[in-house]
Structures are given as C-alpha cells and as structure tokens.
Short mmCIF file of C-alpha atoms in Angstrom, two decimals:
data_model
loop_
_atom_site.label_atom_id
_atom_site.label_comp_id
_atom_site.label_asym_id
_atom_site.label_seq_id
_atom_site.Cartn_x
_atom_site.Cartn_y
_atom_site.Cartn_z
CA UNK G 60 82.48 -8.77 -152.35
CA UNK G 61 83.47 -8.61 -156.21
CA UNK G 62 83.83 -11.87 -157.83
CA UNK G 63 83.79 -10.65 -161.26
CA UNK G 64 86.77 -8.54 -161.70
CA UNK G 65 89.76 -8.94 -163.85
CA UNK G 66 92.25 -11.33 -161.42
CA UNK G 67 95.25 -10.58 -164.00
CA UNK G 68 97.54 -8.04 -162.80
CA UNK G 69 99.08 -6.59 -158.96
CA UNK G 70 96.01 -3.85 -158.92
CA UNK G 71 93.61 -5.92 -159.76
CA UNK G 72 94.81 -8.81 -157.56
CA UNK G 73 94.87 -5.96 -154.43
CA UNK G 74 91.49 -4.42 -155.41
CA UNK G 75 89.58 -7.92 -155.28
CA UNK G 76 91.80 -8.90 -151.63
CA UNK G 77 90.68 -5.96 -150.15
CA UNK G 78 86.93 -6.31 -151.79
CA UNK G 79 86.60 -9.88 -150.36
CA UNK G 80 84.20 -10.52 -147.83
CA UNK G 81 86.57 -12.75 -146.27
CA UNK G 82 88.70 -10.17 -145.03
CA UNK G 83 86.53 -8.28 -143.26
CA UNK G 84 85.19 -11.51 -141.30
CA UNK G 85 89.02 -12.13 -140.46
CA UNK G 86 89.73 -8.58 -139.33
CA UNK G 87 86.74 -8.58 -137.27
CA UNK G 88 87.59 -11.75 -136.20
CA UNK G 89 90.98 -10.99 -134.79
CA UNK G 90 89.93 -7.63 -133.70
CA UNK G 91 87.16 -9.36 -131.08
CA UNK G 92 90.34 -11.92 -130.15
CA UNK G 93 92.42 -8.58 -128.96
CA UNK G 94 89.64 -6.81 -127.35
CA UNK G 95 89.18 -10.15 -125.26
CA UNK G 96 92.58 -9.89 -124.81
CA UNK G 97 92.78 -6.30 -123.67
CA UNK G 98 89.95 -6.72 -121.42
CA UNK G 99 91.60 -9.82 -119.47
CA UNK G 100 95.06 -7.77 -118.90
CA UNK G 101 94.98 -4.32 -117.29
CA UNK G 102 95.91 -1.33 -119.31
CA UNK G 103 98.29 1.21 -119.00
CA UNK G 104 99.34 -0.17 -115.26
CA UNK G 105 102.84 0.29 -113.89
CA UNK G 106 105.33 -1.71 -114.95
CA UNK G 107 106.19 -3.01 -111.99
CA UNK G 108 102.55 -4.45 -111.39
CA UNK G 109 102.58 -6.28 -114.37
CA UNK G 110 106.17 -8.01 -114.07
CA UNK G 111 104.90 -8.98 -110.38
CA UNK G 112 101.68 -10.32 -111.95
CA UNK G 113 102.85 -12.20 -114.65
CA UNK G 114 106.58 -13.22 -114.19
CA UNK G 115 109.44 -12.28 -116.20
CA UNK G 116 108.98 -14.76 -119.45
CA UNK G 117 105.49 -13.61 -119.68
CA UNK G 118 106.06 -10.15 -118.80
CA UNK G 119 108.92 -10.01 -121.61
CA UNK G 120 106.25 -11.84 -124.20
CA UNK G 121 103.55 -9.25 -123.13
CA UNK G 122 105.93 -6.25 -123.56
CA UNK G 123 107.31 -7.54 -126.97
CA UNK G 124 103.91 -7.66 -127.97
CA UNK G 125 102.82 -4.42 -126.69
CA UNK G 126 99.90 -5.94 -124.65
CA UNK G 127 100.03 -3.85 -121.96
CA UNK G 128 99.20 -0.67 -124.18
CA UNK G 129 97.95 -3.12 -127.13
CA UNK G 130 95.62 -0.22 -128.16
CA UNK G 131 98.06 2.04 -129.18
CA UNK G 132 100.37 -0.21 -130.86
CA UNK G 133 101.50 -0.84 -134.20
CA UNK G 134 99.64 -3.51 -134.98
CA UNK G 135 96.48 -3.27 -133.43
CA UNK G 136 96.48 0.19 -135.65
CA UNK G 137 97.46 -1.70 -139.06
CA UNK G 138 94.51 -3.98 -137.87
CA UNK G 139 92.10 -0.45 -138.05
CA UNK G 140 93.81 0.57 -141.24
CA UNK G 141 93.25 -3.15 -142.85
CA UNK G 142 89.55 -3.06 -141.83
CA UNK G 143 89.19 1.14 -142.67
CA UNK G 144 90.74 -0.07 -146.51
CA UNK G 145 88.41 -2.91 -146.58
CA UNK G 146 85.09 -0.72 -145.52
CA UNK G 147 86.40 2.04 -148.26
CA UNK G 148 86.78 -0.84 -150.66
CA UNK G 149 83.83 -2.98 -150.67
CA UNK G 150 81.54 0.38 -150.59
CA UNK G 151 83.26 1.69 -153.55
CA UNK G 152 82.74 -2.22 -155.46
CA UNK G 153 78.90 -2.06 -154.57
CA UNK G 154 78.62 1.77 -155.29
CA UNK G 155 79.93 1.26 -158.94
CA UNK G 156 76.99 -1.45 -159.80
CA UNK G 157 74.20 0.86 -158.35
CA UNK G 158 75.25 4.08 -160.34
CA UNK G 159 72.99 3.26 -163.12
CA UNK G 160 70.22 3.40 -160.38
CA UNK G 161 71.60 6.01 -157.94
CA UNK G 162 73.11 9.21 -160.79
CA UNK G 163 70.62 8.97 -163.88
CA UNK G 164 68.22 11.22 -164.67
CA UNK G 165 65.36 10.11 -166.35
CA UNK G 166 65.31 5.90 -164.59
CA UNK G 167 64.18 3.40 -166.70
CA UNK G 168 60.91 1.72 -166.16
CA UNK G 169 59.48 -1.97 -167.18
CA UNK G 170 56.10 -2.29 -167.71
CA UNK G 171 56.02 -5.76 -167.27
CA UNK G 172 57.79 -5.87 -164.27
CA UNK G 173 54.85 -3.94 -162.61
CA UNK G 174 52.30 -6.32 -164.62
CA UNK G 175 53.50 -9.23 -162.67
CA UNK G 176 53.70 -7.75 -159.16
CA UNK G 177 51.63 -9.65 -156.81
CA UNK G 178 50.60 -6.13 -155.22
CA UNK G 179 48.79 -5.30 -158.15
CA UNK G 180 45.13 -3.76 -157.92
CA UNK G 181 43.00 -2.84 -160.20
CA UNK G 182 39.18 -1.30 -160.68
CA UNK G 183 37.57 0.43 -162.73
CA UNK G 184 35.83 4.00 -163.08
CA UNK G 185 33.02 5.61 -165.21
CA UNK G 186 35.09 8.62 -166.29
CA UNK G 187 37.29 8.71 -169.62
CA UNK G 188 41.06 8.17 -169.40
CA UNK G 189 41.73 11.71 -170.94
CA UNK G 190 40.29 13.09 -168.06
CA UNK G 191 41.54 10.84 -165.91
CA UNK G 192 44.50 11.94 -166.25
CA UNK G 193 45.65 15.34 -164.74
CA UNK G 194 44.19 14.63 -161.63
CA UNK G 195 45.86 10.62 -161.20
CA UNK G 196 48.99 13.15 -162.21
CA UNK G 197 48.51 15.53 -159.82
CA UNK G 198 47.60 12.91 -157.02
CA UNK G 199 50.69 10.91 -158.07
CA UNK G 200 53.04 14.62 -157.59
CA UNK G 201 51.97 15.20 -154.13
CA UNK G 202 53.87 12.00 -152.72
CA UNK G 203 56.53 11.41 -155.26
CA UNK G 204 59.64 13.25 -156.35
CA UNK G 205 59.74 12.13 -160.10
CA UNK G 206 56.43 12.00 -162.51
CA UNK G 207 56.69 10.60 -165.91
CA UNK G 208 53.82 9.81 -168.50
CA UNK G 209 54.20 7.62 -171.14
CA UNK G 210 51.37 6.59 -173.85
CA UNK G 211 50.32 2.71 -174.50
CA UNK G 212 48.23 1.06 -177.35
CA UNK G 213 45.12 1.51 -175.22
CA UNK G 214 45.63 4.53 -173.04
CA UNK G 215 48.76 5.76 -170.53
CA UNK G 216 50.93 4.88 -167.53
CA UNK G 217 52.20 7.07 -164.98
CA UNK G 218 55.98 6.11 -163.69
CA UNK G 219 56.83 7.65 -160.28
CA UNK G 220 59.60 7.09 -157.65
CA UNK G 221 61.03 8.56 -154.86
CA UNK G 222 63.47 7.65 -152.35
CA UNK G 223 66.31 6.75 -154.94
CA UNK G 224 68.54 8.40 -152.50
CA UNK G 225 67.90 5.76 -149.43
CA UNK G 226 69.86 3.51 -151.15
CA UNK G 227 73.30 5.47 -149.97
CA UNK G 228 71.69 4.67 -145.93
CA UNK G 229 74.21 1.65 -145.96
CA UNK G 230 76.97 3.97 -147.51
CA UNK G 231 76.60 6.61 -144.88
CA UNK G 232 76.52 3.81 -141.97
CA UNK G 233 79.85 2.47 -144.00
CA UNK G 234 81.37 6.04 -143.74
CA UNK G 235 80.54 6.86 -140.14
CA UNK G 236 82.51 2.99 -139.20
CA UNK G 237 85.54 4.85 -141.56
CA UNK G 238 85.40 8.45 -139.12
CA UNK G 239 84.88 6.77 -135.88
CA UNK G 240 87.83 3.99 -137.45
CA UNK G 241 90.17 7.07 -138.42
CA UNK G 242 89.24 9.17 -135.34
CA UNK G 243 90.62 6.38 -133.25
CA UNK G 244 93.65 6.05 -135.06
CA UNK G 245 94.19 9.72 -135.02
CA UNK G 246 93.96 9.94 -131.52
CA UNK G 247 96.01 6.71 -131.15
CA UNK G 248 98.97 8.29 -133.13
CA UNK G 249 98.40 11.80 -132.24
CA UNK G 250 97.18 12.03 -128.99
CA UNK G 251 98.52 11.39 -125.42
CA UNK G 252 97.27 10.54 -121.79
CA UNK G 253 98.62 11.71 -118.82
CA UNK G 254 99.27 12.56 -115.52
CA UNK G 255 100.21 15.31 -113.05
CA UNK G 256 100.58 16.19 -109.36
CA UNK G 257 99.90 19.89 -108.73
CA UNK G 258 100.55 21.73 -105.15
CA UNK G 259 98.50 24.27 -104.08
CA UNK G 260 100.19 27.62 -105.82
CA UNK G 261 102.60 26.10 -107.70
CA UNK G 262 102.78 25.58 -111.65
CA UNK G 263 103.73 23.07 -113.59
CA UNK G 264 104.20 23.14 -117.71
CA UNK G 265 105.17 19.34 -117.97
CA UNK G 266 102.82 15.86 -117.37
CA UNK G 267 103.69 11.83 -116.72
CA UNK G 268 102.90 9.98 -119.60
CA UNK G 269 100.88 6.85 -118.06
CA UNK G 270 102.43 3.48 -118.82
CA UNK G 271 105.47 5.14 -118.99
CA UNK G 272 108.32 6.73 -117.46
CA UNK G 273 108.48 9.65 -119.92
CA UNK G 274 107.67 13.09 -119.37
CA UNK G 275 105.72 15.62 -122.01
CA UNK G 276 106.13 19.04 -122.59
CA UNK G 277 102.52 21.43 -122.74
CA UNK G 278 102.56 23.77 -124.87
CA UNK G 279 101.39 25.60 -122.04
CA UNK G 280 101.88 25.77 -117.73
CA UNK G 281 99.09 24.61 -115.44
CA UNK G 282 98.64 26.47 -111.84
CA UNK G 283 96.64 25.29 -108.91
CA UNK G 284 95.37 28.60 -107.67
CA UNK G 285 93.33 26.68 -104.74
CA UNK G 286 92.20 23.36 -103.77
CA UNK G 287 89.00 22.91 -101.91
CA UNK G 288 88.09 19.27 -101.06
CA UNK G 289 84.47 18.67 -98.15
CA UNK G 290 83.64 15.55 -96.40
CA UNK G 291 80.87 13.59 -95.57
CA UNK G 292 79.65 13.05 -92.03
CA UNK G 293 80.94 9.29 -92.57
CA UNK G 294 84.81 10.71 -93.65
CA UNK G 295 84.13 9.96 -97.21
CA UNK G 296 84.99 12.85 -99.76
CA UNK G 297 81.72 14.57 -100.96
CA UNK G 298 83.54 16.84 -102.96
CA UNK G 299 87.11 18.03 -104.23
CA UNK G 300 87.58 21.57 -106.51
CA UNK G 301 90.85 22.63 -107.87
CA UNK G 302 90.74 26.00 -108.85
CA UNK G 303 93.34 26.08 -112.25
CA UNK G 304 94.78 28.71 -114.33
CA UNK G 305 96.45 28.16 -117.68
CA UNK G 306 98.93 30.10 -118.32
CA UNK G 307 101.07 31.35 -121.55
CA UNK G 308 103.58 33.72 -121.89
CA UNK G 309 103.59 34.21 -118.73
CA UNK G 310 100.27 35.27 -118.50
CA UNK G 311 97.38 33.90 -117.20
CA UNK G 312 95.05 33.34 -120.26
CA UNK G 313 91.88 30.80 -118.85
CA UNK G 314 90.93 29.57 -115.61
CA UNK G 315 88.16 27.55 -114.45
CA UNK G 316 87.37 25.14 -111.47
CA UNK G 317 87.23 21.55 -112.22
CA UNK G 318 85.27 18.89 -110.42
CA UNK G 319 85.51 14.57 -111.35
CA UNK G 320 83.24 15.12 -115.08
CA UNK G 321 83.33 18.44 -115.70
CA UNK G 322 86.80 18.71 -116.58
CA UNK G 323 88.99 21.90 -118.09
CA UNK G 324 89.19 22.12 -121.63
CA UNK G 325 92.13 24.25 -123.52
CA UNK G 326 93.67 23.99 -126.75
CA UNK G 327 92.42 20.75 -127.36
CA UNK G 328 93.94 19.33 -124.22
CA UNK G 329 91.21 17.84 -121.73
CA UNK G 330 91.87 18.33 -118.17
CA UNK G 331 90.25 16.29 -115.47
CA UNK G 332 90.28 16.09 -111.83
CA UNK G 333 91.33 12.45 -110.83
CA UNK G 334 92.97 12.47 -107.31
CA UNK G 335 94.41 14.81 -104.39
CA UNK G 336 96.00 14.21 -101.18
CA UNK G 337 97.83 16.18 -98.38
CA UNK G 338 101.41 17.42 -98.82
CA UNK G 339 104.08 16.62 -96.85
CA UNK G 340 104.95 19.85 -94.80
CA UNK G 341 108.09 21.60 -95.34
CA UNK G 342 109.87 24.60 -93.65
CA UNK G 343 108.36 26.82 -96.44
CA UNK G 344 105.34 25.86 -95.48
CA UNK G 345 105.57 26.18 -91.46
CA UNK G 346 107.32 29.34 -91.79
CA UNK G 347 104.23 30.46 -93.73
CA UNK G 348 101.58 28.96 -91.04
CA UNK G 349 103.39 28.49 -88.40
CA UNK G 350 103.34 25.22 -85.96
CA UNK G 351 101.15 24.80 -82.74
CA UNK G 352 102.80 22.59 -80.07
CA UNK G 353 101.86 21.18 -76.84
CA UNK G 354 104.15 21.81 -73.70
CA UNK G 355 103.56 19.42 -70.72
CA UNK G 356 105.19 20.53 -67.61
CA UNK G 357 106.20 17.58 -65.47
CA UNK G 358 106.87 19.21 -62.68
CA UNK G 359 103.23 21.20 -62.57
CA UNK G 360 101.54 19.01 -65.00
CA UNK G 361 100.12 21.71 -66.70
CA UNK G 362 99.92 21.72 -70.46
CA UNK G 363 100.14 24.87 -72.20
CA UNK G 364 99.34 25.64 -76.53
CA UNK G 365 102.51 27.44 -78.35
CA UNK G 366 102.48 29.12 -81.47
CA UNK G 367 106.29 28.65 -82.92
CA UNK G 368 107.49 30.54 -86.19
CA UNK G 369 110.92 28.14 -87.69
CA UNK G 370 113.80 30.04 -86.63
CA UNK G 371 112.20 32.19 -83.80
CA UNK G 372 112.33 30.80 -80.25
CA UNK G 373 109.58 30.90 -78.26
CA UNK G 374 109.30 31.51 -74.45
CA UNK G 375 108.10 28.54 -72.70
CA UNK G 376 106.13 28.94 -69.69
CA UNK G 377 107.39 28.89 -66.01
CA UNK G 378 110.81 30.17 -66.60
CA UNK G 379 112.26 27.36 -68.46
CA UNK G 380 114.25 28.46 -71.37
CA UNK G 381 113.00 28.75 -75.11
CA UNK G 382 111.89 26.34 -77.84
CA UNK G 383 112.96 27.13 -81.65
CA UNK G 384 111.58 25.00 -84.49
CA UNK G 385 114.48 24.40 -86.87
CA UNK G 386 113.00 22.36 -89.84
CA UNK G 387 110.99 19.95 -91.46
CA UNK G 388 112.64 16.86 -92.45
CA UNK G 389 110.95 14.35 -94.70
CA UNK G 390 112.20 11.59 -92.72
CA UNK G 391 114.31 10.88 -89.21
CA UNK G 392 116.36 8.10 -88.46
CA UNK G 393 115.69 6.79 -84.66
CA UNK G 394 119.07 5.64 -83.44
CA UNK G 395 120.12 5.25 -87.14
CA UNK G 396 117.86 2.50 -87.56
CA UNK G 397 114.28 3.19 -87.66
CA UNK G 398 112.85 5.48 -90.01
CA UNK G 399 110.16 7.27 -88.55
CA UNK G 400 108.93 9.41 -91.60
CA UNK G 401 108.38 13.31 -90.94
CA UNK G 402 110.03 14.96 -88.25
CA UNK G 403 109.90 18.36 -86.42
CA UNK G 404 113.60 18.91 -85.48
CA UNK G 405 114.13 22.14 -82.90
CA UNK G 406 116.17 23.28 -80.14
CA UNK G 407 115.38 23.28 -76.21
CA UNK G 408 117.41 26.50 -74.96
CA UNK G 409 117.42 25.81 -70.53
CA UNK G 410 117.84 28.85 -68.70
CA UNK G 411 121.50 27.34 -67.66
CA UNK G 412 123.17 24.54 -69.52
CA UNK G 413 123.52 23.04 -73.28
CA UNK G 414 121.37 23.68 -75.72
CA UNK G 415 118.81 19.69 -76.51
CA UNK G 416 118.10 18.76 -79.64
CA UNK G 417 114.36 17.34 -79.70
CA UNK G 418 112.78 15.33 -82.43
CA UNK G 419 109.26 15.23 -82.92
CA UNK G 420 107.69 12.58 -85.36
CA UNK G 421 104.75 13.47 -86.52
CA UNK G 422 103.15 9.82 -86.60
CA UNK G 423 104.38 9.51 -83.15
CA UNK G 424 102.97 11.83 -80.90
CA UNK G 425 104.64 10.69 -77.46
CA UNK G 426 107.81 10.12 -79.32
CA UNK G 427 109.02 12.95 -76.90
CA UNK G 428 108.12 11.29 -73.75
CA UNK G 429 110.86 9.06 -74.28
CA UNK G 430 113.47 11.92 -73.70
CA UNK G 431 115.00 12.16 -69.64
CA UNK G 432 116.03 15.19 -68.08
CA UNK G 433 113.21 18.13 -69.72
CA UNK G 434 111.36 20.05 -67.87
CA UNK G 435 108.75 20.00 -70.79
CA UNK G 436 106.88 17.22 -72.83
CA UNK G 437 106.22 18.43 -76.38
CA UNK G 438 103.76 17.41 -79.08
CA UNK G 439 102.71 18.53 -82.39
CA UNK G 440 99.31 19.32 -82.46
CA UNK G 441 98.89 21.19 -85.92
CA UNK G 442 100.29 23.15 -88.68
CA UNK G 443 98.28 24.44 -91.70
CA UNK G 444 98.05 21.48 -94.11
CA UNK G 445 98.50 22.33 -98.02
CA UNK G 446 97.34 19.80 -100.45
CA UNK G 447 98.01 18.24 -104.08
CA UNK G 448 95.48 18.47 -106.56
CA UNK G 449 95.72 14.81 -109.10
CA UNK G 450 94.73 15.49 -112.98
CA UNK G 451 94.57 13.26 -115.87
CA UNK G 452 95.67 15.44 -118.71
CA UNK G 453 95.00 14.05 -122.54
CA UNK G 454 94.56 15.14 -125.71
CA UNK G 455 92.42 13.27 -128.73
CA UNK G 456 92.26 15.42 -132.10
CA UNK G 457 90.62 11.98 -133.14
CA UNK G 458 87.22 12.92 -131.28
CA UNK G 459 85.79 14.81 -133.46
CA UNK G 460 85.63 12.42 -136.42
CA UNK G 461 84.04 9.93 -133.33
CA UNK G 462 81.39 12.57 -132.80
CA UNK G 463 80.75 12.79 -136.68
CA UNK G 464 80.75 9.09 -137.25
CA UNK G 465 78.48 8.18 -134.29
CA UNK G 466 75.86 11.35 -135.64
CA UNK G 467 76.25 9.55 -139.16
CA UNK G 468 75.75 6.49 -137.84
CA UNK G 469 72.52 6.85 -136.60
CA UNK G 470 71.54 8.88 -139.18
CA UNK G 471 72.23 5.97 -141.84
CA UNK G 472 70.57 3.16 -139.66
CA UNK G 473 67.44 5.46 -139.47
CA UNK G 474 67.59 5.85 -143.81
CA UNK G 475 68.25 2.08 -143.93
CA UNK G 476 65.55 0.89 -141.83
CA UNK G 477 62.48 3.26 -141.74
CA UNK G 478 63.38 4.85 -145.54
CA UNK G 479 62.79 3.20 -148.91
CA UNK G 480 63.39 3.40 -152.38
CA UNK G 481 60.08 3.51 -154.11
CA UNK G 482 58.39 3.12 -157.62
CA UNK G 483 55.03 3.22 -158.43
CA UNK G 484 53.22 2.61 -161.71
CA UNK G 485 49.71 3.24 -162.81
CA UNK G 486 48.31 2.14 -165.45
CA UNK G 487 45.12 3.76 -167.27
CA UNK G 488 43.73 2.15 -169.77
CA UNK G 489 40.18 2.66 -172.03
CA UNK G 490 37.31 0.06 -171.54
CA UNK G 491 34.17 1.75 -173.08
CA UNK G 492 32.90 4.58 -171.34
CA UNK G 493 34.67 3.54 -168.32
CA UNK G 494 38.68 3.54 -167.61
CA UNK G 495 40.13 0.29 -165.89
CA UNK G 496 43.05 1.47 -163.57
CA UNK G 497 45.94 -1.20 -162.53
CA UNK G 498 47.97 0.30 -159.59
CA UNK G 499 51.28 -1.81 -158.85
CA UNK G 500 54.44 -0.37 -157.24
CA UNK G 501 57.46 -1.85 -155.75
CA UNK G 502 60.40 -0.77 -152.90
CA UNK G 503 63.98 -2.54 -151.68
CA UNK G 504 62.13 -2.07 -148.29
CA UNK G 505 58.88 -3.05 -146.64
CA UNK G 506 57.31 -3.46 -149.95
CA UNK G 507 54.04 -4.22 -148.92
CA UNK G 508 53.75 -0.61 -147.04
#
C-alpha cells in the first residue's frame, strides 16, 4: 500500500512486503482455497473413516498435510499471522499520512478550496457584517465541534469541522479483523475440544481429545449426579438433562443441569450435552436393582414374575428347586462360536440332582427354550437400566477477543458509512449596507448531505 518508501535496506525491504496490497489479495486468496478445502473433507472424523474414504496414498498426503484438522495446523495459523501482520501493517502506512489531519490542533483551512466548491451558495442580507457575526458564530457552534474566525480584506470567514475522528472508522474495522484474527489463533493454540462418556454417578477428571487418540487432564472432575432423558409419542427424544457437578478438591464446588444449547460453563471450559445412551448392565448394577424373570412351567403352563437379587436363590414355584443369578457378562459364546452379546448366567438348583447352568441372552429372549430336561422356561423381562450421559467439553480463551472484534466491527462499519468528516466555511463579506454570505463546505462522505 506504500510505494514511496526507502527500498534500501532488510527493514525497509520487510516493511514495504508486508505493506503491499498484493499480499493481502494472496493471503486472502489462499485462505478462500483452504476453506474450500476444509469444507469438501470432514473435520476432526476418526481416523479410520478417513483412511476408508480416501485410500492409503491419499490418506498419508492428507495427514502430512494436516487436512483433516487443517484449522489447527501450523500453517493454516502462519497463514492468520501473515494476514494479522499485513492488516497491522498497511493501517499503520495509511495512519502515518493522515496524522497531519487526524492529531493537530488548530487544522489548516484553504480559502480557495471552498471558493471553488460546486456546493457553494451564496445571498445576501440587509444587516452589517459586524453584526452578522456572533449570531452566524453561534449558529455555526451548535452543530460543529471546532469554530475559528479569521478576518479578510472585505470582511470575515468562519472555519468549522467536525467529525475529524470518523476517519479512524476504517482503523477500528481493521482492528476488530486483528482481535477476531488473534482470538482464533489463541484458541487454535490454546484451546482444546473434546469428548467424554459419563455414567450415571460416576466421575470422571479426564476427556478424549477428538481427532485423536489422546487423552487430557481437567484441571478439575466432572460427576453425572442424574440423567433424565423423555420421549415423544413417535419414540423420538424430546428431551435429555444431565444433572453435573464439578468438583475440586474433592469437593463439590458448581453444579448445574445441562440441556443441547445451554451448556455448563466453568473455568473457562464449556460443557455441552451432545449424546447419551443406555449402559450395558453389570452385576453392580443388578445387585443394586435387582432382575425380574419370567418362569414358564411346562408341565402346568403357568408363567409366574420373579424378583432375583445376584447371589441369592430364589424359590421357584411348584416345588422345583431354586434359581440364583450369578453375573452379568458382557458377552457369551454359544457353543464357542457365536457371540451372543450380554448374558444373564445363573444356576438351576432341582430339588434332587446336579446343579444346570442356564444362559440367558438378553437379545434373545427364547434363547432358553432351547434347553431339554427343565421343568421351567426362563426369560429376562427387566432390570433397572442406568444410562451414559455424552458431552463435548472445550475450551477457547480466544473468544473473547471474537466477541470484541465482532462489537468493533460493527461499530467501525456504522462510523465508516453513516459518519463523516466535515468542514464548513462561511464567508461574510461587506457590500454596502447589505452583507453577501457564500456558504461552501466539504466531507470524505456523502458530501452533498
């Protein structure tokens, strides 16, 4: 943007690189290129999606390059610094040729200049020009900030202006590009985004960062007190609340419930709810709640409701023996083949004989049928179900520099567009008995207004 400076010399040759006009069309340039670019690959996926996407070769090329998180990588932040260094720049080279205008205190005027404006009016009235003017004066104060009178060979002129300031709109929409430039850089360097599975009263003090197999410390633990979640008539969740309390020290020190937007924040760490979904049950769990099974008799064909504690047989009906639920197992082999997924495992205690193991799968409800010789049929029909609450967890110190730059932003568009800098001359001269007044005045804006 500065042609004229001194080439000779390193500083000089920087100053006028980062001063060129050409760089910031190149930046820009190359910044649009990557934000296509980011916007036609996912970010932060798994890792695994992407090499299944793209292939190996490109998934290597993609990785090298940091595509995949292109955001937050090194060069897509020199990129930010190049363009904040340019903006800085380029303000400071226009800023230094408008200080004689912007940071003096008594401006110069030009007659002439005002003589030869094509707004200029003039008339004529039957009162003297001494007494003329205190009250052109006093009109003249009551819209602008500076007065000034100066004499001429035939009577006065009155210099105002106001406005001077208005000039700096474009610096202030300059500055707010710098804070919301350097807020996303802080909170590209700084920050972190993340993830975290919570069960229902338990407490965690360490998140997933995403796009990554890396875990992060908090500074401090996270506990689901409670998780509510309601339906609509159609199945589809209307609602889901995790009740969380943060806790320090051992002590809890803040809790709120969260819903999706209206998130928990604490110590500049933002936490959202993003997902939930049931937990797997485990003997913990069932020897909390207990398990309700289903006993068909095949002999009566009556079906009768138990209530089973883990580890406490249970009398079944009709004289035949006891039932005890053992454990939960995460997953059951059938015949050492087929994995069936959660099991029940307990024991069938006969009146006379051996002791039968009996599996029940939980996705397969007549699983049991399949077993000869029982007097009884069992089937799971319920245990208390406990449930994971999902939340993103980040932190951005950069966000408040984006607030500050977006409220400076419009703030400098509204100075640039609706505000002016304004002078205004008026010129009183003597023509008899009667004074001939020439009003001319001229702005960098909307100069007829």
């Amino acid at each position: 943007m500065n042609d004229k400076g001194n080439t000779s010399g390193i500083p000089h040759l920087v100053w006028n690189f980062f001063a060129s006009i050409r760089l910031t069309v190149v930046v820009l340039l190359v910044l649009a290129a990557t934000s296509i670019i980011g916007t036609l690959i996912p970010q932060n996926q798994e890792l695994g999606a992407y090499l299944q996407s793209y292939g190996e070769t490109l998934f290597r090329i993609f990785y090298t390059f940091d595509l995949f998180d292109m955001y937050r990588s090194w060069w897509f932040q020199f990129l930010i610094l190049m363009l904040t260094a340019n903006i800085i720049v380029c303000s400071i080279d226009r800023l230094v040729s408008l200080r004689k205008i912007l940071f003096v205190k008594n401006p110069k005027f030009r007659l002439s200049m005002f003589q030869k404006s094509s707004s200029r009016e003039e008339f004529k009235v039957s009162r003297p020009t001494g007494e003329l003017k205190d009250t052109c004066t006093d009109r003249i104060r009551r819209r602008f900030r500076y007065v000034r009178t100066e004499p001429t060979d035939n009577g006065y002129v009155i210099f105002a202006e106001k406005g001077r300031w208005t000039r700096l709109g474009v610096y202030i929409v300059h500055l707010s590009v710098i804070f919301l430039l350097v807020g996303a850089l802080i909170g590209s360097l700084f920050g972190f985004d993340g993830f975290v599975n919570i069960p229902e009263g338990e407490t965690v003090d360490t998140i997933r960062l995403r796009n990554s197999n890396q875990t992060l410390p908090l500074d401090f633990a996270i506990r689901c007190e409670n998780f509510e979640v309601s339906f609509y008539p159609s199945g589809m969740p209307k609602e889901y609340r995790s009740h969380l309390v943060i806790i320090e020290d051992g002590q809890p020190v803040f809790e709120k419930d969260i819903i999706v937007n209206d998130p928990l924040r604490y110590s500049g760490v933002s936490i959202y709810q993003s997902s939930y979904g049931p937990m797997p049950p485990d003997t913990a769990t069932l020897r909390a709640s207990g398990v309700t099974l289903s006993a068909a008799s095949r002999d009566s064909n009556m079906v009768y409701s138990l209530k089973a504690m883990p580890g406490e047989p249970v009398k079944l009906p009709e004289g035949r023996g006891t039932f005890t639920v053992k454990e939960f197992m995460p997953s059951y082999l059938f015949m050492g083949q087929r994995d069936l997924g959660e099991t029940l495992y307990g024991v069938l205690t006969p009146p006379s004989g051996e002791p039968v193991d009996v599996y029940l799968p939980l996705r397969f409800p007549r699983f049991d049928r399949m077993r000869q010789g029982n007097d009884f049929i069992f089937t799971v029909q319920g245990y208390e179900e406990r449930f994971y609450t999902g939340l993103q967890v980040n932190r951005d110190p950069g966000v408040p520099l984006v607030y500050l730059g977006f409220v400076m932003m419009i703030v400098g568009c509204y100075i640039t567009f609706f505000m002016s800098h304004q002078r205004l001359a008026v010129e009183v001269t003597s023509s008899g008995k009667e004074s001939r007044i020439a009003v001319a005045g001229t702005a960098n804006k909307n100069p007829v207004g």
